[in-house]
CSV table of C-alpha atoms and ligand atoms in Angstrom, one decimal:
chain,number,residue,atom,x,y,z
M,14,MET,CA,43.7,9.6,19.1
M,15,LEU,CA,46.3,7.2,17.6
M,16,PRO,CA,45.3,3.9,16.1
M,17,ASP,CA,46.8,1.0,18.0
M,18,LYS,CA,46.2,-2.0,15.9
M,19,ASP,CA,47.7,-4.6,18.2
M,20,GLY,CA,47.0,-3.1,21.5
M,21,PRO,CA,46.3,-5.2,24.6
M,22,ASN,CA,42.6,-5.2,23.6
M,23,GLY,CA,43.0,-7.6,20.7
M,24,GLY,CA,44.5,-7.1,17.4
M,25,GLY,CA,42.7,-5.8,14.2
M,26,GLY,CA,40.7,-3.0,15.8
M,27,VAL,CA,41.3,0.6,16.2
M,28,GLN,CA,41.5,1.3,19.9
M,29,ASP,CA,40.9,4.6,21.7
M,30,GLY,CA,44.0,6.3,23.1
M,31,PRO,CA,44.6,5.9,26.8
M,32,GLY,CA,41.8,7.4,29.0
M,33,THR,CA,39.5,8.3,26.1
M,34,GLU,CA,37.2,5.3,26.3
M,35,ASP,CA,34.2,5.6,28.5
M,36,PRO,CA,34.8,3.3,31.5
M,37,SER,CA,31.3,1.6,31.1
M,38,VAL,CA,32.5,0.6,27.6
M,39,THR,CA,35.8,-0.6,29.0
M,40,LEU,CA,33.9,-2.7,31.6
M,41,PHE,CA,31.6,-4.1,28.9
M,42,ARG,CA,34.6,-5.2,26.8
M,43,GLU,CA,36.2,-6.8,29.8
M,44,TYR,CA,33.1,-8.8,30.5
M,45,LEU,CA,32.9,-10.0,26.9
M,46,ARG,CA,36.4,-11.4,27.3
M,47,LEU,CA,35.2,-13.9,29.9
M,48,LYS,CA,34.8,-17.2,28.2
M,49,THR,CA,31.4,-18.1,29.6
M,50,VAL,CA,30.8,-20.0,26.5
M,51,HIS,CA,29.1,-23.4,26.2
M,52,PRO,CA,29.7,-26.3,26.3
M,53,GLU,CA,32.0,-25.5,29.3
M,54,PRO,CA,31.3,-22.0,30.5
M,55,ASP,CA,33.9,-20.5,32.9
M,56,TYR,CA,31.3,-19.5,35.5
M,57,ASP,CA,33.9,-19.0,38.1
M,58,ALA,CA,35.3,-16.1,36.1
M,59,ALA,CA,31.9,-14.6,35.9
M,60,LEU,CA,31.3,-15.0,39.6
M,61,ARG,CA,34.8,-13.4,40.4
M,62,PHE,CA,33.8,-10.4,38.1
M,63,LEU,CA,30.4,-10.0,39.8
M,64,GLU,CA,31.9,-10.1,43.2
M,65,ARG,CA,34.2,-7.4,42.3
M,66,ILE,CA,31.3,-5.3,40.8
M,67,ALA,CA,29.2,-5.8,44.1
M,68,GLU,CA,32.2,-4.6,46.1
M,69,GLU,CA,32.6,-1.5,43.8
M,70,LEU,CA,28.9,-0.7,44.2
M,71,ALA,CA,29.0,-1.3,47.9
M,72,LEU,CA,26.0,-3.7,47.6
M,73,PRO,CA,25.7,-7.2,49.0
M,74,LEU,CA,26.0,-10.2,46.7
M,75,LYS,CA,24.3,-13.5,47.6
M,76,LYS,CA,25.2,-16.8,45.8
M,77,VAL,CA,22.6,-19.4,45.5
M,78,GLU,CA,23.9,-22.8,44.1
M,79,VAL,CA,20.9,-24.1,42.3
M,80,CYS,CA,22.6,-27.3,41.0
M,81,PRO,CA,26.2,-28.4,41.4
M,82,GLY,CA,28.4,-25.8,39.8
M,83,ARG,CA,25.5,-23.7,38.8
M,84,VAL,CA,25.3,-20.5,40.9
M,85,VAL,CA,22.8,-17.7,40.6
M,86,ALA,CA,24.3,-14.5,41.9
M,87,ILE,CA,22.1,-11.7,43.3
M,88,ILE,CA,23.1,-8.1,44.1
M,89,THR,CA,20.5,-6.3,46.0
M,90,TRP,CA,19.9,-2.6,46.6
M,91,VAL,CA,17.3,-2.5,49.5
M,92,GLY,CA,14.7,0.1,49.0
M,93,SER,CA,13.4,2.6,51.7
M,94,ARG,CA,10.2,0.4,51.9
M,95,PRO,CA,11.5,-3.1,51.8
M,96,GLU,CA,8.1,-4.6,52.4
M,97,LEU,CA,6.9,-3.6,49.0
M,98,LYS,CA,7.4,-5.9,46.0
M,99,SER,CA,10.8,-5.7,44.5
M,100,VAL,CA,12.0,-5.1,40.9
M,101,VAL,CA,14.3,-7.6,39.3
M,102,LEU,CA,16.8,-6.9,36.6
M,103,ASN,CA,17.6,-10.3,35.2
M,104,SER,CA,20.4,-11.4,32.9
M,105,HIS,CA,22.1,-14.6,32.0
M,106,THR,CA,25.9,-15.1,32.1
M,107,ASP,CA,26.4,-17.8,29.5
M,108,VAL,CA,26.8,-17.4,25.8
M,109,VAL,CA,26.4,-19.7,22.8
M,110,PRO,CA,29.3,-21.2,20.9
M,111,VAL,CA,31.0,-19.6,17.9
M,112,TYR,CA,32.3,-20.7,14.5
M,113,GLU,CA,35.6,-18.9,15.0
M,114,GLU,CA,36.7,-19.1,11.3
M,115,HIS,CA,33.7,-17.1,10.3
M,116,TRP,CA,34.5,-14.2,12.6
M,117,LYS,CA,36.2,-11.0,11.4
M,118,HIS,CA,37.8,-10.7,14.9
M,119,ASP,CA,38.5,-13.1,17.7
M,120,PRO,CA,35.0,-13.5,19.4
M,121,PHE,CA,36.4,-13.2,22.9
M,122,ALA,CA,38.8,-10.3,22.3
M,123,ALA,CA,36.1,-7.6,22.4
M,124,VAL,CA,37.6,-5.7,19.5
M,125,LYS,CA,36.2,-2.2,18.8
M,126,ASP,CA,36.5,-1.2,15.2
M,127,GLU,CA,36.9,2.4,13.7
M,128,HIS,CA,33.0,2.8,13.8
M,129,GLY,CA,32.9,2.0,17.5
M,130,ASN,CA,31.4,-1.5,16.7
M,131,ILE,CA,32.4,-3.9,19.5
M,132,TYR,CA,32.6,-7.5,18.3
M,133,GLY,CA,32.2,-10.4,20.7
M,134,ARG,CA,29.9,-13.4,21.6
M,135,GLY,CA,27.4,-12.0,23.9
M,136,SER,CA,27.7,-8.4,22.8
M,137,GLN,CA,24.0,-8.5,22.1
M,138,ASP,CA,23.0,-11.6,23.9
M,139,MET,CA,23.2,-10.5,26.6
M,140,LYS,CA,26.4,-9.2,28.2
M,141,CYS,CA,25.5,-5.6,27.1
M,142,VAL,CA,22.3,-5.6,29.3
M,143,THR,CA,24.2,-7.0,32.3
M,144,ILE,CA,26.7,-4.1,32.2
M,145,GLN,CA,24.0,-1.6,31.3
M,146,TYR,CA,22.1,-2.6,34.5
M,147,ILE,CA,25.3,-2.4,36.5
M,148,GLU,CA,26.4,1.0,35.2
M,149,ALA,CA,22.9,2.5,35.6
M,150,ILE,CA,22.9,1.4,39.3
M,151,ARG,CA,26.4,2.7,39.7
M,152,ARG,CA,25.4,6.1,38.4
M,153,LEU,CA,22.1,6.3,40.3
M,154,LYS,CA,24.0,5.3,43.6
M,155,ALA,CA,26.7,7.9,42.9
M,156,ALA,CA,24.0,10.5,42.4
M,157,GLY,CA,22.8,9.7,45.9
M,158,LYS,CA,19.4,8.4,44.8
M,159,ARG,CA,17.3,5.8,46.7
M,160,PHE,CA,13.9,4.4,45.7
M,161,SER,CA,11.1,2.9,47.7
M,162,ARG,CA,11.3,-0.6,46.2
M,163,THR,CA,14.1,-3.0,46.5
M,164,ILE,CA,16.1,-3.7,43.3
M,165,HIS,CA,17.6,-7.2,42.7
M,166,LEU,CA,20.2,-7.8,40.0
M,167,THR,CA,20.0,-11.6,39.2
M,168,PHE,CA,22.8,-13.2,37.1
M,169,VAL,CA,21.8,-16.7,36.0
M,170,PRO,CA,23.6,-19.5,34.4
M,171,ASP,CA,22.6,-21.9,31.6
M,172,GLU,CA,19.9,-19.8,29.9
M,173,GLU,CA,21.3,-20.9,26.5
M,174,VAL,CA,20.9,-24.6,27.2
M,175,GLY,CA,17.3,-24.4,28.3
M,176,GLY,CA,17.6,-23.1,31.9
M,177,HIS,CA,17.2,-26.4,33.6
M,178,LYS,CA,20.2,-25.9,35.9
M,179,GLY,CA,19.5,-22.1,35.9
M,180,MET,CA,16.2,-20.2,36.1
M,181,GLU,CA,13.9,-23.2,35.9
M,182,THR,CA,15.4,-24.6,39.2
M,183,PHE,CA,15.9,-21.1,40.7
M,184,VAL,CA,12.2,-20.2,40.5
M,185,LYS,CA,11.4,-23.2,42.7
M,186,HIS,CA,14.1,-22.3,45.3
M,187,PRO,CA,13.2,-20.6,48.6
M,188,GLU,CA,15.6,-17.8,47.8
M,189,PHE,CA,13.5,-17.0,44.8
M,190,GLN,CA,10.4,-16.6,47.0
M,191,LYS,CA,12.5,-14.4,49.3
M,192,LEU,CA,13.1,-11.9,46.6
M,193,ASN,CA,9.4,-10.9,46.8
M,194,ILE,CA,9.2,-10.0,43.2
M,195,GLY,CA,6.7,-7.5,41.8
M,196,PHE,CA,8.1,-7.1,38.3
M,197,ALA,CA,11.1,-8.3,36.2
M,198,LEU,CA,13.1,-7.0,33.3
M,199,ASP,CA,15.0,-9.5,31.1
M,200,GLU,CA,16.4,-9.8,27.6
M,201,GLY,CA,14.8,-8.7,24.4
M,202,LEU,CA,16.3,-8.3,20.8
M,203,ALA,CA,18.0,-5.6,18.8
M,204,ASN,CA,15.8,-3.6,16.3
M,205,PRO,CA,17.4,-2.4,13.0
M,206,THR,CA,15.1,0.6,12.9
M,207,ASN,CA,15.0,3.7,15.2
M,208,ALA,CA,12.4,1.8,17.3
M,209,TYR,CA,12.9,-0.5,20.3
M,210,THR,CA,11.2,-3.9,20.5
M,211,VAL,CA,9.6,-4.9,23.8
M,212,PHE,CA,8.4,-8.5,24.5
M,213,TYR,CA,5.4,-9.2,26.7
M,214,GLY,CA,5.1,-13.0,26.0
M,215,GLU,CA,7.0,-15.8,24.3
M,216,LYS,CA,6.4,-18.6,21.9
M,217,ASN,CA,6.6,-22.1,23.2
M,218,PRO,CA,9.5,-24.2,22.1
M,219,TRP,CA,8.7,-27.8,21.2
M,220,TRP,CA,11.6,-29.9,20.3
M,221,ILE,CA,10.5,-33.1,18.7
M,222,THR,CA,12.3,-36.2,17.4
M,223,VAL,CA,10.2,-38.4,15.1
M,224,ARG,CA,11.3,-42.0,14.9
M,225,CYS,CA,10.7,-43.8,11.6
M,226,PRO,CA,11.3,-47.5,11.8
M,227,GLY,CA,11.3,-49.4,8.4
M,228,SER,CA,12.2,-52.7,6.7
M,229,PRO,CA,16.0,-53.2,6.2
M,230,GLY,CA,17.6,-55.0,3.2
M,231,HIS,CA,20.2,-54.8,0.5
M,232,GLY,CA,20.6,-51.4,-1.1
M,233,SER,CA,20.1,-53.0,-4.6
M,234,ARG,CA,16.6,-54.4,-4.0
M,235,PHE,CA,13.1,-52.9,-4.1
M,236,VAL,CA,12.5,-52.7,-0.3
M,237,GLU,CA,8.9,-51.8,0.8
M,238,ASN,CA,7.9,-49.9,3.8
M,239,THR,CA,11.4,-48.2,4.3
M,240,ALA,CA,12.3,-45.8,7.1
M,241,ALA,CA,13.3,-43.2,4.5
M,242,GLU,CA,9.9,-43.1,2.8
M,243,LYS,CA,8.2,-42.5,6.1
M,244,LEU,CA,10.7,-39.8,6.9
M,245,VAL,CA,9.9,-38.2,3.5
M,246,ILE,CA,6.1,-38.2,4.1
M,247,GLU,CA,6.7,-36.6,7.6
M,248,LEU,CA,8.9,-33.9,6.1
M,249,LEU,CA,6.2,-33.2,3.3
M,250,ASN,CA,3.5,-32.8,6.0
M,251,VAL,CA,5.6,-30.5,8.0
M,252,LYS,CA,6.7,-28.6,4.9
M,253,LEU,CA,3.0,-27.9,4.1
M,254,HIS,CA,2.7,-26.5,7.5
M,255,LEU,CA,5.7,-24.3,7.0
M,256,CYS,CA,3.6,-22.4,4.3
M,257,VAL,CA,2.4,-20.2,7.2
M,258,ILE,CA,5.7,-18.6,7.2
M,259,SER,CA,4.9,-17.0,3.9
M,260,ARG,CA,2.2,-14.9,5.7
M,261,LEU,CA,5.1,-13.1,7.2
M,262,ASN,CA,5.8,-11.6,3.8
M,263,THR,CA,2.3,-11.0,2.7
M,264,ASN,CA,0.7,-9.4,5.7
M,265,GLU,CA,2.5,-6.5,7.4
M,266,CYS,CA,0.7,-7.1,10.7
M,267,PHE,CA,2.4,-10.5,11.4
M,268,THR,CA,5.8,-10.6,13.1
M,269,LEU,CA,7.9,-13.7,13.8
M,270,GLY,CA,6.3,-13.9,17.1
M,271,ASP,CA,2.8,-14.3,15.7
M,272,VAL,CA,3.3,-17.4,13.5
M,273,THR,CA,4.3,-21.0,14.2
M,274,THR,CA,7.6,-21.8,12.8
M,275,VAL,CA,9.3,-25.2,12.2
M,276,ASN,CA,12.8,-26.1,11.1
M,277,MET,CA,14.2,-29.6,10.6
M,278,THR,CA,17.4,-29.5,12.6
M,279,MET,CA,18.8,-33.0,12.8
M,280,VAL,CA,18.5,-36.3,10.9
M,281,LYS,CA,19.9,-39.6,12.0
M,282,GLY,CA,20.1,-43.0,10.4
M,283,GLY,CA,21.9,-45.2,8.0
M,284,VAL,CA,25.1,-47.2,8.4
M,285,ALA,CA,26.3,-47.9,4.8
M,286,TYR,CA,25.5,-47.0,1.3
M,287,ASN,CA,24.1,-50.4,0.5
M,288,VAL,CA,22.2,-51.1,3.7
M,289,VAL,CA,18.6,-49.9,3.8
M,290,PRO,CA,18.3,-48.7,7.4
M,291,ALA,CA,16.0,-50.2,10.1
M,292,GLU,CA,15.3,-46.7,11.5
M,293,MET,CA,15.7,-43.1,10.6
M,294,ASP,CA,15.0,-40.2,13.0
M,295,VAL,CA,14.2,-36.6,12.2
M,296,SER,CA,14.2,-33.8,14.7
M,297,PHE,CA,12.4,-30.5,14.5
M,298,ASP,CA,12.5,-27.2,16.3
M,299,LEU,CA,9.0,-25.8,16.5
M,300,ARG,CA,8.0,-22.4,18.0
M,301,ILE,CA,4.3,-21.9,18.8
M,302,PRO,CA,2.8,-18.6,19.5
M,303,PRO,CA,0.8,-18.4,22.8
M,304,THR,CA,-2.5,-17.8,20.9
M,305,VAL,CA,-2.4,-21.3,19.5
M,306,ASN,CA,-4.4,-24.2,20.9
M,307,LEU,CA,-1.6,-26.5,22.0
M,308,GLN,CA,-3.7,-29.6,22.4
M,309,GLU,CA,-5.1,-29.2,18.8
M,310,PHE,CA,-1.6,-28.6,17.6
M,311,GLU,CA,-0.3,-31.8,19.1
M,312,GLU,CA,-3.1,-33.7,17.5
M,313,LYS,CA,-1.9,-32.4,14.1
M,314,ILE,CA,1.6,-33.8,14.9
M,315,LYS,CA,0.0,-37.1,15.8
M,316,ALA,CA,-1.9,-37.2,12.5
M,317,TRP,CA,1.3,-36.4,10.5
M,318,CYS,CA,3.1,-39.3,12.2
M,319,LYS,CA,0.2,-41.7,11.6
M,320,GLU,CA,0.1,-40.7,7.9
M,321,ALA,CA,3.7,-41.5,7.7
M,322,GLY,CA,3.3,-44.9,9.1
M,323,GLU,CA,1.5,-46.7,11.8
M,324,ASP,CA,4.8,-47.4,13.7
M,325,VAL,CA,6.1,-43.8,13.4
M,326,THR,CA,6.4,-42.2,16.9
M,327,TYR,CA,7.6,-39.0,18.3
M,328,ASP,CA,9.2,-37.8,21.6
M,329,PHE,CA,9.6,-34.3,23.1
M,330,ALA,CA,13.1,-33.0,24.2
M,331,GLN,CA,11.4,-29.7,25.1
M,332,LYS,CA,7.7,-29.1,25.5
M,333,HIS,CA,6.8,-25.7,26.9
M,334,MET,CA,3.1,-25.0,27.6
M,335,ASP,CA,3.2,-21.5,29.2
M,336,GLN,CA,0.7,-19.1,27.5
M,337,ASN,CA,1.0,-16.3,30.1
M,338,PHE,CA,1.2,-12.7,28.9
M,339,THR,CA,2.5,-9.7,30.8
M,340,SER,CA,-0.1,-6.8,30.7
M,341,THR,CA,0.7,-3.9,28.4
M,342,GLU,CA,-2.4,-2.0,29.4
M,343,GLU,CA,-1.9,1.6,30.3
M,344,SER,CA,-3.8,0.9,33.5
M,345,ASP,CA,-1.1,-1.6,34.6
M,346,PRO,CA,1.2,0.2,37.0
M,347,TRP,CA,4.4,-1.6,35.9
M,348,TRP,CA,3.7,-1.2,32.2
M,349,HIS,CA,2.6,2.4,32.7
M,350,ALA,CA,6.0,3.1,34.5
M,351,PHE,CA,7.9,1.4,31.7
M,352,SER,CA,6.1,2.8,28.7
M,353,SER,CA,5.7,6.4,29.9
M,354,THR,CA,9.4,6.6,30.8
M,355,CYS,CA,10.3,5.5,27.2
M,356,LYS,CA,7.8,8.0,25.8
M,357,ALA,CA,9.4,10.7,27.9
M,358,MET,CA,12.6,9.8,26.2
M,359,ASN,CA,11.1,9.9,22.8
M,360,MET,CA,11.6,6.2,22.3
M,361,THR,CA,9.2,4.4,19.9
M,362,LEU,CA,8.3,1.0,21.3
M,363,LYS,CA,7.1,-2.0,19.3
M,364,LYS,CA,5.3,-4.6,21.4
M,365,GLU,CA,5.9,-8.2,20.2
M,366,ILE,CA,5.9,-11.9,21.2
M,367,PHE,CA,9.4,-13.1,21.6
M,368,PRO,CA,10.1,-15.5,18.8
M,369,ALA,CA,12.5,-17.8,20.8
M,370,ALA,CA,12.7,-18.7,24.6
M,371,THR,CA,14.2,-16.8,27.4
M,372,ASP,CA,14.3,-17.1,31.1
M,373,SER,CA,11.3,-14.8,31.3
M,374,ARG,CA,9.0,-17.8,30.6
M,375,PHE,CA,9.9,-19.3,34.0
M,376,ILE,CA,9.2,-16.0,35.7
M,377,ARG,CA,5.8,-15.6,33.9
M,378,GLU,CA,5.0,-19.2,34.8
M,379,GLU,CA,5.2,-18.3,38.4
M,380,GLY,CA,2.5,-15.7,37.6
M,381,LEU,CA,4.8,-12.8,37.7
M,382,PRO,CA,5.1,-10.0,35.1
M,383,ALA,CA,8.3,-9.9,33.0
M,384,ILE,CA,9.1,-7.6,30.0
M,385,GLY,CA,11.9,-8.6,27.6
M,386,PHE,CA,13.8,-5.5,26.6
M,387,SER,CA,17.4,-5.1,25.4
M,388,PRO,CA,17.9,-1.4,24.5
M,389,MET,CA,19.4,-1.7,21.1
M,390,ASN,CA,17.9,0.2,18.3
M,391,LEU,CA,19.6,0.9,14.9
M,392,THR,CA,21.2,-2.5,15.2
M,393,PRO,CA,20.9,-5.6,13.2
M,394,ILE,CA,19.8,-8.7,15.1
M,395,LEU,CA,22.9,-10.7,15.4
M,396,LEU,CA,22.3,-13.0,18.5
M,397,HIS,CA,23.8,-16.5,18.0
M,398,ASP,CA,25.2,-15.2,14.6
M,399,HIS,CA,28.7,-14.8,13.3
M,400,ASN,CA,30.3,-11.3,14.0
M,401,GLU,CA,27.8,-10.4,16.7
M,402,TYR,CA,28.5,-6.8,17.6
M,403,LEU,CA,27.0,-3.7,19.3
M,404,ASN,CA,28.0,-0.1,18.7
M,405,GLU,CA,29.4,1.6,21.7
M,406,GLN,CA,27.0,4.7,21.2
M,407,VAL,CA,24.0,2.4,21.2
M,408,PHE,CA,25.5,0.7,24.3
M,409,LEU,CA,26.0,3.9,26.2
M,410,ARG,CA,22.5,5.2,25.2
M,411,GLY,CA,21.1,1.9,26.8
M,412,ILE,CA,22.7,2.9,30.1
M,413,GLN,CA,20.8,6.2,29.9
M,414,VAL,CA,17.6,4.3,29.2
M,415,TYR,CA,18.1,2.2,32.4
M,416,GLU,CA,19.0,5.2,34.4
M,417,ARG,CA,15.5,6.4,33.8
M,418,LEU,CA,13.6,3.1,33.7
M,419,VAL,CA,15.0,1.8,37.1
M,420,PRO,CA,14.0,4.8,39.1
M,421,ALA,CA,10.5,4.7,37.6
M,422,LEU,CA,9.9,1.0,38.2
M,423,ALA,CA,11.5,1.1,41.7
M,424,SER,CA,9.1,4.0,42.6
M,425,VAL,CA,5.9,2.4,41.4
M,426,PRO,CA,3.4,3.4,44.3
M,427,PRO,CA,2.1,0.5,46.4
M,428,LEU,CA,-0.4,-1.5,44.4
M,429,SER,CA,-4.1,-2.0,45.3
M,430,GLY,CA,-3.1,-4.8,47.8
M,431,GLY,CA,-0.6,-2.5,49.4
M,432,GLU,CA,2.3,-4.3,47.9
C,12,FME,C1,13.9,-24.5,24.6
C,12,FME,S1,15.1,-24.0,25.7
C,12,FME,C2,16.2,-23.1,24.6
C,12,FME,C3,16.3,-21.7,24.9
C,12,FME,C4,17.0,-20.9,23.8
C,12,FME,N1,17.1,-19.6,24.2
C,12,FME,C5,18.0,-18.7,23.6
C,12,FME,O1,18.2,-19.0,22.4
C,12,FME,C6,16.2,-21.1,22.6
C,12,FME,O2,16.4,-21.9,21.7
C,12,FME,O3,15.2,-20.2,22.4
C,13,ZN,ZN1,20.0,-14.5,25.7
C,14,ZN,ZN1,20.8,-16.6,23.2
């Protein structure tokens, strides 16, 4: 194997010699090179790619335009008992922007280094999972398998910008109803240890802007009742609340999914050094576990604002209220199929609440069970970060995991209602 530093796959990495790379890895790297990156994702490129895949798999692909320019693609493998509820393998096609100057390699070149680490935006979130689903299906089909339940692979746009023109709209579309879903798999997170994390619920994102009006005036004077002092009181109140985060370090039982977090993410206000501003706004990204009483929590926010000033108000840019969990009881047939397959593969599972938000929340809101799972153990959590990468061995192992999980889920016997 000769190192080829400036091969067609992007400079800087050591490439496999011709014909030595697993074709599944090659396909993954090809998909990473598509620039489905916000703010203007090349969704047409993704659709062309998926159409080609459907042709290779000899499976039909349906396109549902949920909003102008926003298409959900669905590849379907019909089961031998199509009246039974189906299994959905969901993934989003978009990725978040990059700070290119902070990357070791071009984030859209899919460079593989000498350790087999494949660098690229989306390598963990979640282009790996898309290709792992596809490759598992390809192998199962090639082995002549067929299962009782229908399997749908759904490829959804705009997850990274809140899903309004993606899954949120799709779940209300008649084509979604037609999928006759029994159970869905969607994305999870990497785990740096040997274990795999699985997510059975999600925290609710609340994005809030607090508006602090105040008296203006010359920057040289003692101005009372300023916007800035209200903003500081608001921040102090929120900061007190932030103390809960320290519980993460003191109690091993807590994970990020179990505690409310808050970050101040934007501040706006001011026009000149010597003009006291008439308004200052501060925005927060709050993530609230499904166990928290949301009405009581909003009362706290109201009280913080009131303390900061009678005229201080807040608006929501996102306010999710879904507190559904997916069952992880051994008596649940879907969870049993999932967990017993993992056990048979000697995989250790850690059950958690997802700390951010994924398209699963829209599926769970429809009353359907969904598990968040990206088979990446021994991998640092690098989604949305600089130098996001996935090792090719971990990626390949993930395909084997789905080669076992998909048959188990698609063979779950009819449920009590005959579904
Ligand atoms: C509130 S919609 C935003 C969804 C986004 N999802 C992935 O990062 C997130 O910030 O969790
Ligand atoms: Zn994602
Ligand atoms: Zn993401």
